[in-house]
Coordinates of C-alpha atoms in Angstrom, one line a residue:
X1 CA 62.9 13.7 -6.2
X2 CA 62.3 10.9 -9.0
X3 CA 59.4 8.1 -7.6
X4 CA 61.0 5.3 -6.1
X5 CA 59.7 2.6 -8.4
X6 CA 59.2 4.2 -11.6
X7 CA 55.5 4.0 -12.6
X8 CA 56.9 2.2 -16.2
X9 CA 58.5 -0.4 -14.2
X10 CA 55.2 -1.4 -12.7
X11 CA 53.1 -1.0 -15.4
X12 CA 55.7 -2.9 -18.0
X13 CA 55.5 -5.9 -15.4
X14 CA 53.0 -9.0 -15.5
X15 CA 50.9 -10.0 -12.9
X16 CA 52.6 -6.1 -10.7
X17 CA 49.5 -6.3 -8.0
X18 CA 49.5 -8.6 -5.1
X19 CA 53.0 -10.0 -5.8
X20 CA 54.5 -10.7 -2.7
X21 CA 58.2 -10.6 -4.4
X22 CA 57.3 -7.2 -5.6
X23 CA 55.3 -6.0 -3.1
X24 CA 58.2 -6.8 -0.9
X25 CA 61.1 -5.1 -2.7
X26 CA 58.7 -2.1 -2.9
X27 CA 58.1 -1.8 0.8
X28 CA 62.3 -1.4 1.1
X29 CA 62.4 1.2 -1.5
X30 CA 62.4 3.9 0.9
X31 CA 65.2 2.5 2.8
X32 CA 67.6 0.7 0.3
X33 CA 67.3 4.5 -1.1
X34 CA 68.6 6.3 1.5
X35 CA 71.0 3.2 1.8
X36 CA 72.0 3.8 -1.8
X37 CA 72.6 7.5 -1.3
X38 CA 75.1 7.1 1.8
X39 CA 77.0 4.4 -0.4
X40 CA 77.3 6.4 -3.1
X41 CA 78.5 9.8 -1.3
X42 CA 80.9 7.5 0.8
X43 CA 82.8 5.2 -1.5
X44 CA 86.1 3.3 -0.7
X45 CA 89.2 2.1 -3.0
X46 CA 90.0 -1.3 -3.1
X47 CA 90.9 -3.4 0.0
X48 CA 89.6 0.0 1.8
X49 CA 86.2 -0.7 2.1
X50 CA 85.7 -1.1 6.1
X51 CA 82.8 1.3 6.3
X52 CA 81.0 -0.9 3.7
X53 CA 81.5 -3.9 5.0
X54 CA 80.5 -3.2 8.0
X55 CA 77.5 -1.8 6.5
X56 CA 76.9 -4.9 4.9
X57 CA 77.5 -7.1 8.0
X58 CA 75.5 -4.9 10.1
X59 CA 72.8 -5.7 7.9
X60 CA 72.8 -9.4 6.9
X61 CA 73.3 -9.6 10.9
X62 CA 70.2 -8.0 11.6
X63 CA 68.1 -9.9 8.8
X64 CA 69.1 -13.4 10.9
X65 CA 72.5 -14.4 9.0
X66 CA 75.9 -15.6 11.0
X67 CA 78.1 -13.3 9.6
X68 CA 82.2 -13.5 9.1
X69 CA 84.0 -10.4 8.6
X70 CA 87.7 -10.1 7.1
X71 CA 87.6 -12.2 5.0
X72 CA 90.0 -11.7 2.2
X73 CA 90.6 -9.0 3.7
X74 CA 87.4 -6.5 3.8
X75 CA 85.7 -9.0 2.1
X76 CA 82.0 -10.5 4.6
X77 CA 80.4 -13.4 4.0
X78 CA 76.7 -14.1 5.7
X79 CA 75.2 -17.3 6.2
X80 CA 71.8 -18.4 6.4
X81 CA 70.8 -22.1 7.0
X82 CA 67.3 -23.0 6.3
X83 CA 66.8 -27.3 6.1
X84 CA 68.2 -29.1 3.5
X85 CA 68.7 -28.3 -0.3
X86 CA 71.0 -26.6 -2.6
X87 CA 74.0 -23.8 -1.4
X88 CA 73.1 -20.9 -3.3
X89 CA 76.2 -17.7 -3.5
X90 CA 75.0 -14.4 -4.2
X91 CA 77.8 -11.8 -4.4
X92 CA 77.8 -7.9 -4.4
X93 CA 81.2 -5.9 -4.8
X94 CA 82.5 -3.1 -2.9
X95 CA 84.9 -1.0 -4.2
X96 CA 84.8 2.6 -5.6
X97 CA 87.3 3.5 -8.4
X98 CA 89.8 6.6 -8.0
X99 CA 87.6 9.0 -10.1
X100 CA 86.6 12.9 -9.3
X101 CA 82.3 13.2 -9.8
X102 CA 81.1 15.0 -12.0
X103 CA 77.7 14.1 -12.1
X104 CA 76.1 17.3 -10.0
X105 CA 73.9 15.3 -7.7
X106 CA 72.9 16.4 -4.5
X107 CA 75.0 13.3 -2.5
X108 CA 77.9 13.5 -5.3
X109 CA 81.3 11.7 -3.5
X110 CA 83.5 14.4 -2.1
X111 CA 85.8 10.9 -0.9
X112 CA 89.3 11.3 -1.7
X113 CA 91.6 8.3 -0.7
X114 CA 95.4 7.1 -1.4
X115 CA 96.1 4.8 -4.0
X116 CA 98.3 2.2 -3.7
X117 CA 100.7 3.8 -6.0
X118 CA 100.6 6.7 -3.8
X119 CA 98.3 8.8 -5.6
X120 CA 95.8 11.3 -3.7
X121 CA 92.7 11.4 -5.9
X122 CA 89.2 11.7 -5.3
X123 CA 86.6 8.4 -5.1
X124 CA 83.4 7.3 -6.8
X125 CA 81.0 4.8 -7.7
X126 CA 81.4 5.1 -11.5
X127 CA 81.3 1.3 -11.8
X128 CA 77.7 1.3 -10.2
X129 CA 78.9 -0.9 -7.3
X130 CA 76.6 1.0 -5.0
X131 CA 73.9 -0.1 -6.4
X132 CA 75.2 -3.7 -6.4
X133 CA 75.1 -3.4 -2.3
X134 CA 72.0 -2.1 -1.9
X135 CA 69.9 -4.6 -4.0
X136 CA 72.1 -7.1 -2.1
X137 CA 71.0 -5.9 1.1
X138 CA 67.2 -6.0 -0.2
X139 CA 67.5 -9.1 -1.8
X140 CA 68.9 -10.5 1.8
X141 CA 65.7 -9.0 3.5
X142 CA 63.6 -9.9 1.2
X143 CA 65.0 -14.0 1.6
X144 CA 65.1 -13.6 5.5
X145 CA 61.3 -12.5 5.5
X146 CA 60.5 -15.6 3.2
X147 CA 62.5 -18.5 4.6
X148 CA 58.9 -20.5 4.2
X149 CA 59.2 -20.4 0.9
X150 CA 62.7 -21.9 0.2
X151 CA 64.8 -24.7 1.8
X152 CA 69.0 -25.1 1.4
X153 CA 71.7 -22.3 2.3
X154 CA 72.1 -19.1 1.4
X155 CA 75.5 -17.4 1.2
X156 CA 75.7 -13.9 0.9
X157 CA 78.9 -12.5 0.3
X158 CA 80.4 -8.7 0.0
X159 CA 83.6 -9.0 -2.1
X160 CA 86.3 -6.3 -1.7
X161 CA 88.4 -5.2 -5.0
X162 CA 86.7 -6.0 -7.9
X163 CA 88.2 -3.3 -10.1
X164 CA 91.6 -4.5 -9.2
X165 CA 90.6 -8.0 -10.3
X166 CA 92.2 -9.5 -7.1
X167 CA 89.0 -9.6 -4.7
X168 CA 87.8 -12.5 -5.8
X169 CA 90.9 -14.4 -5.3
X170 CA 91.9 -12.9 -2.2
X171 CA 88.4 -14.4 -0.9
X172 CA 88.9 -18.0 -2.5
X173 CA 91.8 -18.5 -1.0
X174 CA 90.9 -17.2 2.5
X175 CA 89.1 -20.3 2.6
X176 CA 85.6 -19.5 1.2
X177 CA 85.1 -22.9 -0.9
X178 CA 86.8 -24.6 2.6
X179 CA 85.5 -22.8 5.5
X180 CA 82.2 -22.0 4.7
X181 CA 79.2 -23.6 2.8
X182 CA 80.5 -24.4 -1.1
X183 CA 77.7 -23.0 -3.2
X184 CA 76.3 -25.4 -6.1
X185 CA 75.4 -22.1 -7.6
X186 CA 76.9 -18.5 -8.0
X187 CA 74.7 -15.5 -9.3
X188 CA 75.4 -11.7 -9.1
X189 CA 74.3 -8.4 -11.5
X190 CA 75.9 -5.6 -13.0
X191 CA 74.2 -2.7 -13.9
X192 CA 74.7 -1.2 -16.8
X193 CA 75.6 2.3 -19.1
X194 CA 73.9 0.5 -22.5
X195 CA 70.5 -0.8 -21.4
X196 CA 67.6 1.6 -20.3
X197 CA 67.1 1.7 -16.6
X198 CA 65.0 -1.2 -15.7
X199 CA 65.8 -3.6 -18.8
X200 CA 67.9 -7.2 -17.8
X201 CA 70.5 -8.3 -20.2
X202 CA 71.3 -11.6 -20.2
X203 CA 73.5 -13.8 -22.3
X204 CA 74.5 -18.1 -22.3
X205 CA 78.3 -18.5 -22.8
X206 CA 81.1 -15.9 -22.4
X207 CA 79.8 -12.9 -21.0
X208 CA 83.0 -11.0 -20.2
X209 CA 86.4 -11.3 -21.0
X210 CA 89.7 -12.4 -19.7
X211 CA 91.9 -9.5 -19.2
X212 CA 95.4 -9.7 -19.5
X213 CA 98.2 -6.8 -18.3
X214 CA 101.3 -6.5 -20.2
X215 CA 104.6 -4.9 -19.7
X216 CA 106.9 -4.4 -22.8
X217 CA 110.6 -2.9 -21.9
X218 CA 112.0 -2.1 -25.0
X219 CA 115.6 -1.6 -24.7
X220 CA 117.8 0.2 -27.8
X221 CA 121.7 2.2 -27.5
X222 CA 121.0 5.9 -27.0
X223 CA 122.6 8.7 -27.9
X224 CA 122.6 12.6 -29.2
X225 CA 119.1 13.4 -31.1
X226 CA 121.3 14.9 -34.3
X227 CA 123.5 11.7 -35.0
X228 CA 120.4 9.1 -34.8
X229 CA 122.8 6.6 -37.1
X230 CA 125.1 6.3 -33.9
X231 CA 122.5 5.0 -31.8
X232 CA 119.6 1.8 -31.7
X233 CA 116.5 4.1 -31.2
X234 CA 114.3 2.5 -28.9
X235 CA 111.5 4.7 -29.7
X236 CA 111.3 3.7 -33.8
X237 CA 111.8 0.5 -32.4
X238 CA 108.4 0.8 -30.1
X239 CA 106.2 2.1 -33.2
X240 CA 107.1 -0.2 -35.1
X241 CA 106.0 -3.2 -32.3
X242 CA 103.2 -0.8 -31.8
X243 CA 101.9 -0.8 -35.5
X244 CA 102.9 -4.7 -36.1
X245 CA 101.1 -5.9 -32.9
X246 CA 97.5 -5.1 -34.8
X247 CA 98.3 -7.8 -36.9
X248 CA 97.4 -10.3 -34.7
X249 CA 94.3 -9.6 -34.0
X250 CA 93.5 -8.4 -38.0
X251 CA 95.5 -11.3 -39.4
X252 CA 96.5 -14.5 -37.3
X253 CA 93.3 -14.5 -35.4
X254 CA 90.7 -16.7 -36.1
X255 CA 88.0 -13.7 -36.5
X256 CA 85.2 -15.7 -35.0
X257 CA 86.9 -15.8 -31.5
X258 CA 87.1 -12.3 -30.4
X259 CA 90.6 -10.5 -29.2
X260 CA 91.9 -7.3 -28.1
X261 CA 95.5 -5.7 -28.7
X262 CA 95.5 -2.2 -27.3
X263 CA 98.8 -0.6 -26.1
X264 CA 97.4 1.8 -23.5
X265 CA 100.6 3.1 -22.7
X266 CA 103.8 4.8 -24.8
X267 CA 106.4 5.8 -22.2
X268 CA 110.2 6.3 -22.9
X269 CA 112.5 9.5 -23.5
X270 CA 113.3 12.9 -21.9
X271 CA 114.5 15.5 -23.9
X272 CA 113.6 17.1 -27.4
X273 CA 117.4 16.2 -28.7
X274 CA 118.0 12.8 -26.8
X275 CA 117.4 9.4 -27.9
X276 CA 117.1 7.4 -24.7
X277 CA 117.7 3.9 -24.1
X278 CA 114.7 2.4 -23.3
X279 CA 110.6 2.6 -23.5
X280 CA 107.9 0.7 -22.0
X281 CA 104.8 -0.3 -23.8
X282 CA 101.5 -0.9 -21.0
X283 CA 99.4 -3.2 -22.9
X284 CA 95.7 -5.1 -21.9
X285 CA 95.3 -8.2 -23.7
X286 CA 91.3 -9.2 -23.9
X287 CA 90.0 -12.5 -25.2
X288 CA 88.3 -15.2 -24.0
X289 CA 88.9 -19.1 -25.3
X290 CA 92.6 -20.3 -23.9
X291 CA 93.7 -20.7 -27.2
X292 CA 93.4 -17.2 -28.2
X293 CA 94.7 -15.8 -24.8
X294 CA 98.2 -18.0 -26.3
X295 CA 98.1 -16.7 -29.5
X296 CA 98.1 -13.3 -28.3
X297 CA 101.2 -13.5 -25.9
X298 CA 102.8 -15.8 -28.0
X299 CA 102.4 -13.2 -30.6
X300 CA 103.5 -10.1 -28.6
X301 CA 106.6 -11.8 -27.2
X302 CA 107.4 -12.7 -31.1
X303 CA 107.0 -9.9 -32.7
X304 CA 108.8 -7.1 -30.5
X305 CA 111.9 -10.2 -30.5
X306 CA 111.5 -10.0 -35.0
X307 CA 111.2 -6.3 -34.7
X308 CA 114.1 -5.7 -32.4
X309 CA 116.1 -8.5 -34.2
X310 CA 115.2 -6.4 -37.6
X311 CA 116.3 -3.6 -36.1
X312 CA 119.9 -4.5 -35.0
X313 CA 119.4 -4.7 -31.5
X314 CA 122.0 -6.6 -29.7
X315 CA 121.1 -10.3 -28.3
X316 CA 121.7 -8.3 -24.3
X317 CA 119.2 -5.9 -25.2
X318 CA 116.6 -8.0 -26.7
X319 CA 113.0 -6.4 -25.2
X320 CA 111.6 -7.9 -21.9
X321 CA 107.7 -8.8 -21.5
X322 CA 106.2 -9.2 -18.1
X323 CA 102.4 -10.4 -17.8
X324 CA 100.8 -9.7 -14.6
X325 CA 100.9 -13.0 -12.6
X326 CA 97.3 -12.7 -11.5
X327 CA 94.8 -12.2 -14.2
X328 CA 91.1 -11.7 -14.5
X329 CA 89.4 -14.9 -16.2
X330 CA 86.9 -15.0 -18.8
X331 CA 83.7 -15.1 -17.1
X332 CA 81.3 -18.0 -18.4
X333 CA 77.2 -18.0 -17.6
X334 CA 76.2 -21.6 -17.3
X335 CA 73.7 -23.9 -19.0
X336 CA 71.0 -24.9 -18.0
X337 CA 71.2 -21.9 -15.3
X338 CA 71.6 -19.2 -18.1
X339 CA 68.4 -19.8 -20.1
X340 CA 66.1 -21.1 -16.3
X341 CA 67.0 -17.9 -15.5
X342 CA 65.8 -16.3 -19.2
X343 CA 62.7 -17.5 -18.5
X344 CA 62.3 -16.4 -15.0
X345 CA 63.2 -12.8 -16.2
X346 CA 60.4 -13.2 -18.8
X347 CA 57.7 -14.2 -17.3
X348 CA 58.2 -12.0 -14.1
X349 CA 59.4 -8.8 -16.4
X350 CA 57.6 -9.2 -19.5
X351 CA 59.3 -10.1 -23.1
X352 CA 60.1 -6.3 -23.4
X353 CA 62.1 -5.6 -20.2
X354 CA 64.4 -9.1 -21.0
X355 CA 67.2 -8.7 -23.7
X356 CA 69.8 -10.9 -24.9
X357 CA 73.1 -9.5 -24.7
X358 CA 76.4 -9.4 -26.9
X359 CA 79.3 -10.6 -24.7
X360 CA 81.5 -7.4 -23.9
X361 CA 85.3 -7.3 -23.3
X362 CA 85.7 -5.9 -20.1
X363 CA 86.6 -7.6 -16.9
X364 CA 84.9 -9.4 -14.2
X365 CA 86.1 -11.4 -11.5
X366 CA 83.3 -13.2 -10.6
X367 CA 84.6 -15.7 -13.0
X368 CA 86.6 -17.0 -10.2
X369 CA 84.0 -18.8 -8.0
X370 CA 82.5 -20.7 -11.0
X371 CA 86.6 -21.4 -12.3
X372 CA 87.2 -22.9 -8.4
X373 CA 84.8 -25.6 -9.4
X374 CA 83.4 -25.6 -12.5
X375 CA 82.4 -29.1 -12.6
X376 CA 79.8 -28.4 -9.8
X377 CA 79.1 -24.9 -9.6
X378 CA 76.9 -23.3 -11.9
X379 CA 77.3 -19.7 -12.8
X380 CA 74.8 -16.5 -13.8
X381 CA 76.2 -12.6 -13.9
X382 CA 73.3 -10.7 -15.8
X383 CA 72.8 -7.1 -16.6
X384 CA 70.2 -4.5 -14.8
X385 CA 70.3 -1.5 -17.2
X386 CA 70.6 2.2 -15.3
X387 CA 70.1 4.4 -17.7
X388 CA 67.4 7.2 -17.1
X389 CA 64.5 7.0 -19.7
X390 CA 65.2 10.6 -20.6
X391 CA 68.7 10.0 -21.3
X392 CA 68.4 7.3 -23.4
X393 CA 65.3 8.4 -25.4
X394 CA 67.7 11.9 -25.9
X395 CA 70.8 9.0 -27.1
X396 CA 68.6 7.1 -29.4
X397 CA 67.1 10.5 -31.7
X398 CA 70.9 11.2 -31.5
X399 CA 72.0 8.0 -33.2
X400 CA 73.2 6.4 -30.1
X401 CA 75.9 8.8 -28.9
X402 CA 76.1 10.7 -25.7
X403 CA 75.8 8.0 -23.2
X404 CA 78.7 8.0 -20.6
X405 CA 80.3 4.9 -19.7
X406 CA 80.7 2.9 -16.3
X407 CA 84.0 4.0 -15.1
X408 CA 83.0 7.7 -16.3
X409 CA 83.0 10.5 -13.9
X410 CA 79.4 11.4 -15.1
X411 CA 77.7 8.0 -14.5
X412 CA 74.6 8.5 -12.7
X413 CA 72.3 5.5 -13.2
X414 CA 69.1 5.6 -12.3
X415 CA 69.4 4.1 -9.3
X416 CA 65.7 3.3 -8.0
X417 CA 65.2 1.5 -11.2
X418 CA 68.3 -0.6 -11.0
X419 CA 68.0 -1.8 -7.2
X420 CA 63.8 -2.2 -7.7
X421 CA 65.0 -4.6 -10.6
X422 CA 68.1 -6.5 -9.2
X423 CA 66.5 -6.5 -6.0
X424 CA 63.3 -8.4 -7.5
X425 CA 65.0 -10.0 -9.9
X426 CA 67.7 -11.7 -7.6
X427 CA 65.3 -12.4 -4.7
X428 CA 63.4 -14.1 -7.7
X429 CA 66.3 -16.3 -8.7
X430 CA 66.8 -17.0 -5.6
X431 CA 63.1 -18.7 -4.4
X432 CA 63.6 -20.6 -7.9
X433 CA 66.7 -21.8 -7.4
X434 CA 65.9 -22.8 -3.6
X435 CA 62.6 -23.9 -4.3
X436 CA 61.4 -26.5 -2.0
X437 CA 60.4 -30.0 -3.2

């Protein structure tokens, strides 16, 4: 079994004896461990998280918080008032994502669950959002146990669905901003596949992306596969959208304001010597200024009309583009909260265990609860890196490669160092943030 803190965490860190932030994470180790380990072997799909939630009620009710549960459906939300001052939101998300493990370890998820498709398939934490409860429910302790040392409200709340991108929402408009404290600040981590285990990445600005889904029907006249000329082939007609859509991003972009075109999905035919009538493209659309976001839907709408027109299709059959009503906004880290918190990390961490961060084109919804208000709400999501030292020293003499992803079946952070961090780190955060006068 690895040490619970590892002894390069403690050494890296200024100031590591008699630190009661410290010294107060480290007494929990033990148990946000064994917390960690019964996440991880029992994950749950989105919307399906009861047995986490209540985990994560049970536990905010026993560290003093007035708890709501079912909120946005599994989603909790724990309260703790403590005199006057600032409302401070600190969110962890819940849900596993419908992969098999593969990483070997000894409390691998043998979870299998229905999707909402339908689907049997087994569950895991590839995304690493068992770590993100745990460090919750030691950076809840950890406040509870110091409520001399900060003044305000503190909302704690366990959000259900973030892979779907809907969690978030759903919990918005159950009433969070309405019927319960409205924060004046919002902070949450991520741990992540590209940072050694123990490093914060933190970046000012767009952090994450918004992520569009997109679905392309294109429609042609089918017919017998040996008399193509009698027919509008609907597949010709797709590669040619396919190939003319990466003009968008290479050519009527402005390349300073980054944008993805990726056509995840090529569906459409049935039989070797049978030109159908249809295919659908399944498309994710990643930017993050509005303006770019309209370019590239504009764009895909216009260029499969041009291509169909160019290719004779009939005004009735012209292709039909859906985008997914509910999307997952950009999310945006606040000034002056971005580079307090920079300085925080810094001086707690050492210069060495701090890195600024590129922004990255995935996903996150917990854009949303700075977007509800983002004339009075400032916003932080950092990165806690969770890769093992061994693993990354074995990447870096191999030029980099190797590493597996969040969302791969192999992701196996190392997850003493990520919750010993976060956990710190956000209890941190939170004493400045609710610093008494």
């Amino acid at each position: 079994m690895r040490r619970l803190i590892p002894a390069l965490l403690i050494a890296a860190s200024p100031a590591a004896a008699q630190e009661p932030v410290r010294d107060a994470t480290t007494a929990q180790m033990p148990a946000l461990t064994t917390l960690y380990r019964d996440l991880h072997a029992h994950p749950e799909l989105a919307f399906q998280e009861k047995r986490s939630a209540k985990l994560m009620a049970d536990a905010a009710r026993k560290a003093g918080f007035t708890v709501t549960e079912g909120v946005g459906g599994t989603g909790v939300v724990a309260v703790m008032k403590n005199g006057t001052g600032p409302t401070l939101l600190i969110r962890t998300d819940m849900d596993g994502l419908p992969v098999v493990e593969a990483t070997g370890l000894p409390y691998t998820s043998k979870a299998s669950a229905t999707t909402d498709e339908g689907l049997e398939t087994g569950v895991m934490h590839a995304c690493g959002h068992d770590t993100h409860m745990t460090s919750w429910v030691g950076t809840l302790n950890n406040l509870a146990r110091m409520k001399d040392r900060w003044s305000g409200t503190l909302v704690m709340i366990a959000q259900p669905a973030e892979e779907k991108g809907l969690g978030a929402k759903a919990m918005l408009d159950a009433g969070l901003y309405s019927e319960f404290p409205k924060p004046d600040t919002a902070i949450a981590f991520h741990d992540s596949a590209s940072l050694p285990a123990g490093m914060i990445g933190i970046r000012p600005g767009y952090a994450l992306a918004t992520v569009d889904t997109v679905d392309l029907k294109i429609r042609g006249v089918g017919g017998h596969g040996a008399y193509p000329s009698g027919t509008k082939d609907p597949v010709v007609l797709g590669a040619k959208i396919v190939m003319a859509l990466q003009t968008l991003v290479s050519r009527e972009n402005d390349p300073q304001s980054p944008a993805v075109v990726t056509v995840g999905s090529f569906r459409g035919g049935s039989s070797h010597n049978v030109i159908g009538d249809e295919v659908t493209l399944l498309i994710t659309v990643r930017s993050y200024e509005d303006k770019t976001r309209k370019l590239l839907l504009d764009g895909i709408a216009r260029i499969a009309r041009g291509e169909a027109i160019a290719s004779g299709i009939p005004e009735d059959r012209m292709p039909e583009m859906k985008v997914k009503a509910v999307n997952t906004p950009a999310t945006f880290n606040t000034d002056p909260l971005t580079g307090r918190m920079r300085q925080l990390f810094t001086a707690r961490f050492g210069a060495d265990r701090v890195r600024d961060v590129p922004a990255a084109m995935v996903g996150e919804d917990f854009s949303r609860y700075y977007l509800a208000d983002k004339d009075n709400v400032q916003s932080l999501l950092f990165w806690v890196g969770g890769v093992p030292a061994d693993k990354w020293a074995a990447a870096q003499a191999a030029g980099g490669d190797g590493l597996p992803s969040l969302h791969s079946p192999n992701w196996a952070p190392d997850a003493e160092a990520v919750i010993a961090t976060a956990t710190e780190g956000m209890t941190a955060a939170a004493l400045d943030i609710l610093k008494r006068g």
